[in-house]
Every structure is written in structure tokens, then in C-alpha cells.
Coordinates of C-alpha atoms in Angstrom, one line a residue:
M245 CA -62.0 -111.7 284.4
S246 CA -60.7 -115.2 283.9
D247 CA -58.5 -116.1 280.9
R248 CA -61.3 -118.3 279.5
A249 CA -63.8 -115.4 279.6
E250 CA -61.3 -113.1 278.0
K251 CA -60.7 -115.6 275.2
L252 CA -64.5 -116.0 274.6
L253 CA -64.7 -112.2 274.1
T254 CA -62.4 -112.5 271.1
I255 CA -65.0 -114.6 269.2
R256 CA -67.4 -112.9 266.8
H257 CA -70.5 -114.5 265.3
H258 CA -71.8 -113.5 261.9
V259 CA -75.2 -115.3 262.0
S260 CA -76.7 -116.7 258.8
R261 CA -80.5 -117.1 258.4
T262 CA -79.8 -120.7 257.4
P263 CA -78.8 -123.0 260.3
H264 CA -75.6 -125.0 259.7
I265 CA -76.8 -127.8 262.0
V266 CA -80.2 -129.5 261.5
L267 CA -81.5 -132.0 264.0
D268 CA -83.4 -135.2 263.1
T269 CA -86.1 -134.8 265.8
E270 CA -87.2 -138.4 265.6
K271 CA -83.7 -139.7 266.4
C272 CA -83.3 -137.0 269.2
A273 CA -86.6 -138.1 270.7
A274 CA -85.3 -141.7 270.8
C275 CA -82.0 -140.7 272.5
L276 CA -82.1 -141.4 276.2
L277 CA -78.8 -139.8 277.3
K278 CA -78.9 -136.6 275.2
P279 CA -75.2 -135.9 275.6
C280 CA -75.5 -132.7 273.6
L281 CA -77.2 -131.1 276.6
Y282 CA -74.1 -131.6 278.6
F283 CA -71.2 -131.3 276.2
C284 CA -71.9 -128.3 274.0
P285 CA -69.6 -125.6 275.3
A286 CA -71.8 -122.9 274.0
G287 CA -75.0 -124.4 275.6
C288 CA -76.8 -124.3 272.3
F289 CA -79.0 -127.4 273.1
S290 CA -81.9 -127.3 275.5
L291 CA -84.8 -129.5 276.5
V292 CA -88.2 -127.7 276.1
D293 CA -91.4 -129.6 276.9
N294 CA -89.4 -132.9 276.6
E295 CA -88.2 -131.9 273.1
L296 CA -84.6 -131.2 272.2
K297 CA -84.1 -127.7 270.7
F298 CA -81.0 -126.2 269.1
Q299 CA -80.1 -122.6 268.8
Y300 CA -77.4 -122.3 266.2
E301 CA -76.8 -118.6 266.6
G302 CA -74.3 -119.0 269.4
C303 CA -72.6 -122.2 268.1
L304 CA -68.8 -122.1 268.3
E305 CA -68.5 -124.6 265.4
C306 CA -66.3 -126.9 267.5
G307 CA -68.0 -130.2 266.4
T308 CA -68.5 -131.6 269.9
C309 CA -72.2 -132.3 269.2
R310 CA -71.2 -134.3 266.1
V311 CA -68.7 -136.3 268.0
M312 CA -70.9 -137.0 271.0
C313 CA -74.1 -137.9 269.1
A314 CA -74.1 -141.7 268.9
N315 CA -77.3 -141.7 266.9
N316 CA -76.1 -139.5 264.0
A317 CA -79.1 -137.3 264.7
L318 CA -77.7 -134.1 263.3
K319 CA -76.6 -132.8 259.9
W320 CA -73.5 -130.6 260.5
D321 CA -72.1 -128.3 257.9
Y322 CA -69.9 -125.2 258.1
P323 CA -71.9 -122.0 257.8
Q324 CA -72.0 -120.5 254.3
G325 CA -69.2 -118.2 253.4
G326 CA -69.0 -115.0 255.3
Y327 CA -71.0 -116.3 258.3
G328 CA -70.2 -118.2 261.4
V329 CA -67.4 -117.8 263.9
S330 CA -64.4 -115.5 263.5
V331 CA -61.7 -114.8 266.1
R332 CA -60.4 -111.3 266.7
L333 CA -56.9 -110.8 267.8
G334 CA -56.3 -114.6 267.6

């Protein structure tokens, strides 16, 4: 197993029922490049029937989507207390 894969195994997710990232679907639809599809290390963004979808459950909370989105098409907050990413043995 690669070092990168071993590091990813140390990450735990405590998933909240409330998403910590909310997309503005109108702004996403107007975006031509859709960088979030390519830069999200967790692969949380996908294109389904020409519509951008986000699955927050696997998010690593790295903020890459927030940095790469030139249209400010998402509202990004940390998950509520007790939820989100925690690192074991880190």
C-alpha cells in the first residue's frame, strides 16, 4: 500500500445530516470550466445529467473547492461541532 493510501486510512468522517457546503446551482450552471470536478481530492463533485452535484459526506474539508471556484458558487462552513473529519494517529 502506498504512503498516500495509508495516510488516507487515518481519516475518520463523522457525517452530519446538515451539509457544510451548499452550492448555488445557478452559478454552477453558468460555470464553463467547472474546476471543482478536477481539483477536489476526495472527488465529491460530479456532473449528472449536465448538473453539478456535491456529496459532502466524503469531504476532507481542505477548502480546495472554495479556492478554485472563481464564481463564488458555494457557501463553505466547517461542519457543526462533533462532525466532520478527524485524523487518527496523526
